[in-house]
Amino acid sequence: ELLCVHIVLGSLSKEHLLKTRSVTTISQQTHHVLLPDEDGQAQELQVGSAQLRSCDHALPNGRGIVHVVDSVLCYIRVLQHCRYEQVWNKTVRPSPKLEVHGDWR
């Protein structure tokens, strides 16, 4: 499950990532794409909670592109959805239960 948070369908180069605001993985997690700019100096491209260290490594036979990140991407898994329940003629809406995985900064 953790590996699926790192895989996106298609071959997204660094040039393509610079033109988009977010990417969605095969596990339906959305990661924002940022290019932080501090004091006029360009920083490394950030996808979700990780920074890209090395980009555009082509896989054999045109199977895709690999980017090296500095940490495990953080993702949230919903353990229990919030839904309305009818209990003794009262409507109850329990809070969702969430679980966070990965490196949270």
XYZ file of N, CA, C and O in Angstrom, residues 1-104:
416
model
N 0.826 -1.196 0.000
C 0.000 0.000 0.000
C 0.872 1.261 0.000
O 0.560 2.227 -0.686
N 1.969 1.237 0.745
C 2.853 2.394 0.797
C 3.514 2.648 -0.554
O 3.687 3.794 -0.972
N 3.859 1.608 -1.280
C 4.473 1.763 -2.595
C 3.510 2.413 -3.590
O 3.914 3.235 -4.420
N 2.224 2.089 -3.504
C 1.226 2.642 -4.424
C 1.064 4.155 -4.276
O 0.562 4.812 -5.178
N 1.485 4.716 -3.154
C 1.409 6.162 -2.941
C 2.499 6.881 -3.740
O 2.436 8.072 -3.957
N 3.499 6.133 -4.225
C 4.626 6.702 -4.949
C 4.524 6.514 -6.463
O 5.393 6.985 -7.186
N 3.507 5.844 -6.966
C 3.404 5.531 -8.394
C 2.267 6.316 -9.026
O 1.144 6.316 -8.539
N 2.583 6.982 -10.150
C 1.601 7.752 -10.917
C 1.512 7.126 -12.298
O 2.527 6.719 -12.866
N 0.308 7.036 -12.859
C 0.156 6.511 -14.211
C 0.772 7.473 -15.222
O 0.655 8.691 -15.082
N 1.406 6.931 -16.230
C 2.017 7.755 -17.267
C 3.478 8.020 -16.967
O 4.028 7.578 -15.967
N 4.118 8.747 -17.868
C 5.524 9.118 -17.723
C 5.611 10.628 -17.519
O 5.543 11.391 -18.479
N 5.724 11.046 -16.273
C 5.758 12.470 -15.945
C 7.195 12.919 -15.739
O 7.829 12.560 -14.752
N 7.710 13.713 -16.666
C 9.061 14.242 -16.543
C 9.055 15.430 -15.586
O 8.002 15.939 -15.202
N 10.259 15.892 -15.210
C 10.348 17.061 -14.334
C 9.725 18.275 -15.013
O 9.057 19.079 -14.376
N 9.913 18.385 -16.319
C 9.326 19.494 -17.081
C 7.800 19.489 -16.975
O 7.176 20.520 -16.797
N 7.206 18.288 -17.039
C 5.752 18.180 -16.891
C 5.319 18.521 -15.468
O 4.305 19.182 -15.264
N 6.085 18.077 -14.475
C 5.743 18.363 -13.080
C 5.785 19.863 -12.786
O 5.002 20.365 -11.987
N 6.692 20.586 -13.444
C 6.781 22.028 -13.239
C 5.552 22.757 -13.763
O 5.246 23.857 -13.325
N 4.821 22.127 -14.677
C 3.643 22.751 -15.279
C 2.340 22.347 -14.603
O 1.281 22.817 -14.988
N 2.403 21.465 -13.638
C 1.180 20.998 -12.977
C 1.190 21.400 -11.509
O 2.228 21.712 -10.950
N 0.012 21.372 -10.890
C -0.100 21.762 -9.475
C -0.225 20.563 -8.552
O 0.046 20.666 -7.363
N -0.675 19.415 -9.088
C -0.801 18.223 -8.261
C -0.767 16.970 -9.130
O -1.001 17.033 -10.329
N -0.462 15.843 -8.495
C -0.484 14.545 -9.171
C -1.294 13.577 -8.314
O -1.320 13.689 -7.086
N -1.954 12.643 -8.976
C -2.742 11.625 -8.271
C -2.112 10.261 -8.510
O -1.857 9.882 -9.646
N -1.864 9.533 -7.431
C -1.209 8.234 -7.513
C -2.220 7.137 -7.824
O -3.426 7.371 -7.832
N -1.704 5.925 -8.048
C -2.601 4.805 -8.361
C -3.444 4.394 -7.153
O -4.415 3.682 -7.306
N -3.074 4.873 -5.967
C -3.891 4.596 -4.777
C -4.867 5.740 -4.487
O -5.431 5.824 -3.411
N -5.020 6.660 -5.471
C -5.946 7.785 -5.392
C -5.566 8.824 -4.348
O -6.399 9.553 -3.853
N -4.281 8.897 -4.002
C -3.782 9.950 -3.125
C -3.326 11.115 -3.997
O -2.694 10.909 -5.026
N -3.631 12.325 -3.606
C -3.221 13.507 -4.357
C -2.079 14.201 -3.630
O -2.165 14.450 -2.428
N -1.001 14.474 -4.358
C 0.152 15.173 -3.811
C 0.316 16.492 -4.563
O 0.312 16.515 -5.792
N 0.473 17.586 -3.835
C 0.687 18.885 -4.457
C 2.126 18.992 -4.948
O 3.040 18.442 -4.338
N 2.309 19.697 -6.047
C 3.630 19.930 -6.615
C 3.987 21.392 -6.383
O 3.237 22.282 -6.764
N 5.124 21.642 -5.727
C 5.552 22.999 -5.397
C 6.988 23.228 -5.835
O 7.807 22.314 -5.822
N 7.287 24.460 -6.183
C 8.666 24.876 -6.423
C 8.917 26.068 -5.514
O 8.698 27.213 -5.894
N 9.320 25.801 -4.255
C 9.514 26.884 -3.297
C 10.574 27.861 -3.785
O 11.544 27.473 -4.424
N 10.396 29.121 -3.468
C 11.331 30.165 -3.869
C 11.657 31.006 -2.640
O 10.808 31.719 -2.131
N 12.882 30.868 -2.158
C 13.299 31.608 -0.974
C 14.375 32.624 -1.353
O 15.405 32.245 -1.903
N 14.123 33.882 -1.090
C 15.083 34.954 -1.333
C 15.583 34.977 -2.779
O 16.756 35.216 -3.033
N 14.694 34.666 -3.726
C 15.059 34.715 -5.135
C 15.864 33.529 -5.614
O 16.250 33.450 -6.770
N 16.148 32.569 -4.735
C 16.903 31.385 -5.121
C 15.941 30.221 -5.318
O 15.154 29.903 -4.438
N 16.013 29.605 -6.485
C 15.146 28.466 -6.772
C 15.521 27.291 -5.872
O 16.695 26.993 -5.689
N 14.534 26.645 -5.323
C 14.738 25.485 -4.469
C 14.412 24.222 -5.259
O 13.990 24.282 -6.394
N 14.584 23.054 -4.620
C 14.277 21.799 -5.281
C 12.771 21.610 -5.384
O 12.017 22.050 -4.521
N 12.350 20.932 -6.436
C 10.935 20.654 -6.662
C 10.412 19.755 -5.550
O 11.063 18.787 -5.164
N 9.244 20.073 -5.002
C 8.652 19.307 -3.919
C 7.354 18.677 -4.390
O 6.497 19.341 -4.958
N 7.217 17.372 -4.164
C 5.996 16.647 -4.481
C 5.479 16.058 -3.180
O 6.142 15.212 -2.579
N 4.313 16.517 -2.746
C 3.781 16.071 -1.469
C 4.709 16.489 -0.344
O 5.095 17.653 -0.235
N 5.114 15.545 0.472
C 5.987 15.846 1.611
C 7.457 15.557 1.308
O 8.285 15.586 2.199
N 7.788 15.286 0.048
C 9.164 14.935 -0.323
C 9.721 15.896 -1.374
O 8.980 16.466 -2.161
N 11.049 16.056 -1.358
C 11.720 16.860 -2.372
C 12.383 15.936 -3.381
O 12.947 14.903 -3.000
N 12.339 16.314 -4.663
C 12.987 15.538 -5.708
C 14.486 15.813 -5.675
O 14.907 16.954 -5.751
N 15.279 14.769 -5.539
C 16.735 14.894 -5.480
C 17.367 14.650 -6.850
O 18.351 15.250 -7.202
N 16.795 13.726 -7.605
C 17.313 13.364 -8.914
C 16.121 13.022 -9.793
O 15.209 12.315 -9.358
N 16.106 13.521 -11.039
C 14.903 13.401 -11.872
C 15.184 12.750 -13.217
O 16.316 12.698 -13.684
N 14.099 12.286 -13.824
C 14.060 11.820 -15.213
C 14.987 10.641 -15.512
O 15.715 10.639 -16.499
N 14.947 9.616 -14.682
C 15.673 8.377 -14.960
C 14.719 7.455 -15.721
O 13.729 6.975 -15.164
N 15.008 7.210 -16.995
C 14.116 6.405 -17.840
C 14.248 4.920 -17.508
O 15.358 4.406 -17.324
N 13.107 4.235 -17.421
C 13.092 2.795 -17.215
C 13.299 2.107 -18.570
O 12.976 2.682 -19.613
N 13.809 0.881 -18.582
C 14.027 0.173 -19.847
C 12.720 -0.046 -20.620
O 11.646 -0.167 -20.023
N 12.819 -0.115 -21.915
C 11.697 -0.385 -22.819
C 10.587 0.653 -22.709
O 9.420 0.346 -22.939
N 10.917 1.874 -22.331
C 9.923 2.943 -22.263
C 8.807 2.701 -21.258
O 7.677 3.123 -21.440
N 9.114 2.021 -20.161
C 8.087 1.678 -19.163
C 7.782 2.800 -18.187
O 6.931 2.655 -17.327
N 8.482 3.913 -18.274
C 8.184 5.023 -17.386
C 9.421 5.794 -16.995
O 10.504 5.575 -17.530
N 9.236 6.694 -16.062
C 10.309 7.565 -15.569
C 10.341 7.471 -14.052
O 9.298 7.452 -13.394
N 11.557 7.434 -13.495
C 11.738 7.366 -12.045
C 12.355 8.675 -11.574
O 13.272 9.204 -12.196
N 11.832 9.189 -10.468
C 12.396 10.353 -9.790
C 12.810 9.908 -8.393
O 12.073 9.174 -7.736
N 13.958 10.342 -7.929
C 14.442 9.994 -6.591
C 14.020 11.100 -5.632
O 14.267 12.275 -5.884
N 13.355 10.705 -4.530
C 12.896 11.662 -3.524
C 13.707 11.474 -2.243
O 14.332 10.437 -2.043
N 13.662 12.478 -1.372
C 14.470 12.440 -0.150
C 13.807 11.748 1.029
O 14.427 11.548 2.052
N 12.534 11.382 0.903
C 11.844 10.729 2.021
C 10.647 9.942 1.499
O 10.284 10.041 0.335
N 10.057 9.197 2.398
C 8.842 8.464 2.070
C 7.691 9.460 2.034
O 7.558 10.295 2.925
N 6.869 9.396 0.990
C 5.733 10.309 0.884
C 4.710 10.002 1.958
O 4.432 8.838 2.267
N 4.177 11.038 2.534
C 3.164 10.911 3.573
C 1.799 10.679 2.925
O 1.496 11.251 1.890
N 1.001 9.825 3.508
C -0.357 9.641 3.019
C -1.292 9.377 4.191
O -0.874 8.989 5.272
N -2.556 9.631 3.940
C -3.580 9.440 4.973
C -4.515 8.330 4.524
O -4.971 8.307 3.382
N -4.804 7.434 5.415
C -5.744 6.347 5.133
C -6.933 6.495 6.067
O -6.768 6.657 7.278
N -8.119 6.446 5.494
C -9.333 6.557 6.300
C -9.672 5.170 6.836
O -9.887 4.228 6.073
N -9.671 5.046 8.149
C -9.987 3.770 8.781
C -11.492 3.592 8.950
O -12.013 2.490 8.884
N -12.192 4.684 9.199
C -13.645 4.631 9.360
C -14.218 5.937 8.819
O -13.848 7.014 9.248
N -15.074 5.817 7.821
C -15.707 6.998 7.245
C -16.749 7.551 8.218
O -17.320 6.829 9.021
N -16.981 8.856 8.129
C -18.041 9.427 8.940
C -19.344 9.260 8.153
O -19.429 9.597 6.989
N -20.309 8.693 8.761
C -21.603 8.462 8.112
C -22.682 8.576 9.183
O -22.416 8.406 10.367
N -23.846 8.872 8.741
C -24.959 8.998 9.688
C -25.451 7.619 10.096
O -25.578 6.721 9.273
N -25.715 7.450 11.360
C -26.261 6.201 11.879
C -27.497 6.516 12.704
O -27.559 7.522 13.407
N -28.468 5.647 12.599
C -29.696 5.809 13.368
C -29.627 4.875 14.580
O -29.555 3.669 14.436
N -29.577 5.465 15.768
C -29.480 4.683 16.990
C -30.560 5.166 17.943
O -30.547 6.319 18.372
N -31.494 4.300 18.268
C -32.583 4.610 19.193
C -33.259 5.943 18.847
O -33.384 6.838 19.675
N -33.624 6.088 17.605
C -34.313 7.271 17.082
C -33.491 8.562 17.213
O -34.042 9.647 17.262
N -32.196 8.426 17.308
C -31.308 9.584 17.330
C -30.304 9.427 16.191
O -29.826 8.342 15.925
N -30.011 10.525 15.529
C -29.032 10.488 14.456
C -27.657 10.804 15.021
O -27.461 11.826 15.673
N -26.712 9.909 14.788
C -25.362 10.040 15.300
C -24.405 10.135 14.115
O -24.535 9.396 13.149
N -23.473 11.049 14.181
C -22.464 11.149 13.146
C -21.084 11.050 13.806
O -20.541 12.047 14.280
N -20.504 9.853 13.812
C -19.187 9.709 14.443
C -18.101 10.383 13.613
O -18.219 10.516 12.407
N -17.040 10.815 14.271
C -15.903 11.421 13.576
C -15.156 10.359 12.782
O -15.108 9.193 13.189
N -14.563 10.753 11.643
C -13.778 9.763 10.888
C -12.509 9.419 11.659
O -11.972 10.234 12.408
N -12.027 8.214 11.487
C -10.771 7.785 12.095
C -9.725 7.746 10.988
O -9.934 7.120 9.959
N -8.618 8.448 11.201
C -7.572 8.548 10.200
C -6.273 7.966 10.719
O -6.028 7.914 11.919
N -5.428 7.559 9.789
C -4.113 7.030 10.112
C -3.118 7.683 9.161
O -3.358 7.742 7.960
N -2.028 8.229 9.662
C -1.031 8.907 8.836
C 0.208 8.023 8.736
O 0.695 7.510 9.732
N 0.705 7.851 7.494
C 1.912 7.050 7.246
C 2.935 7.924 6.547
O 2.599 8.809 5.790
N 4.199 7.648 6.765
C 5.259 8.356 6.061
C 5.898 9.430 6.910
O 5.664 9.538 8.108
N 6.710 10.238 6.240
C 7.489 11.287 6.905
C 6.691 12.575 6.910
O 6.485 13.174 5.867
N 6.231 13.009 8.045
C 5.445 14.228 8.168
C 6.342 15.329 8.683
O 6.916 15.235 9.744
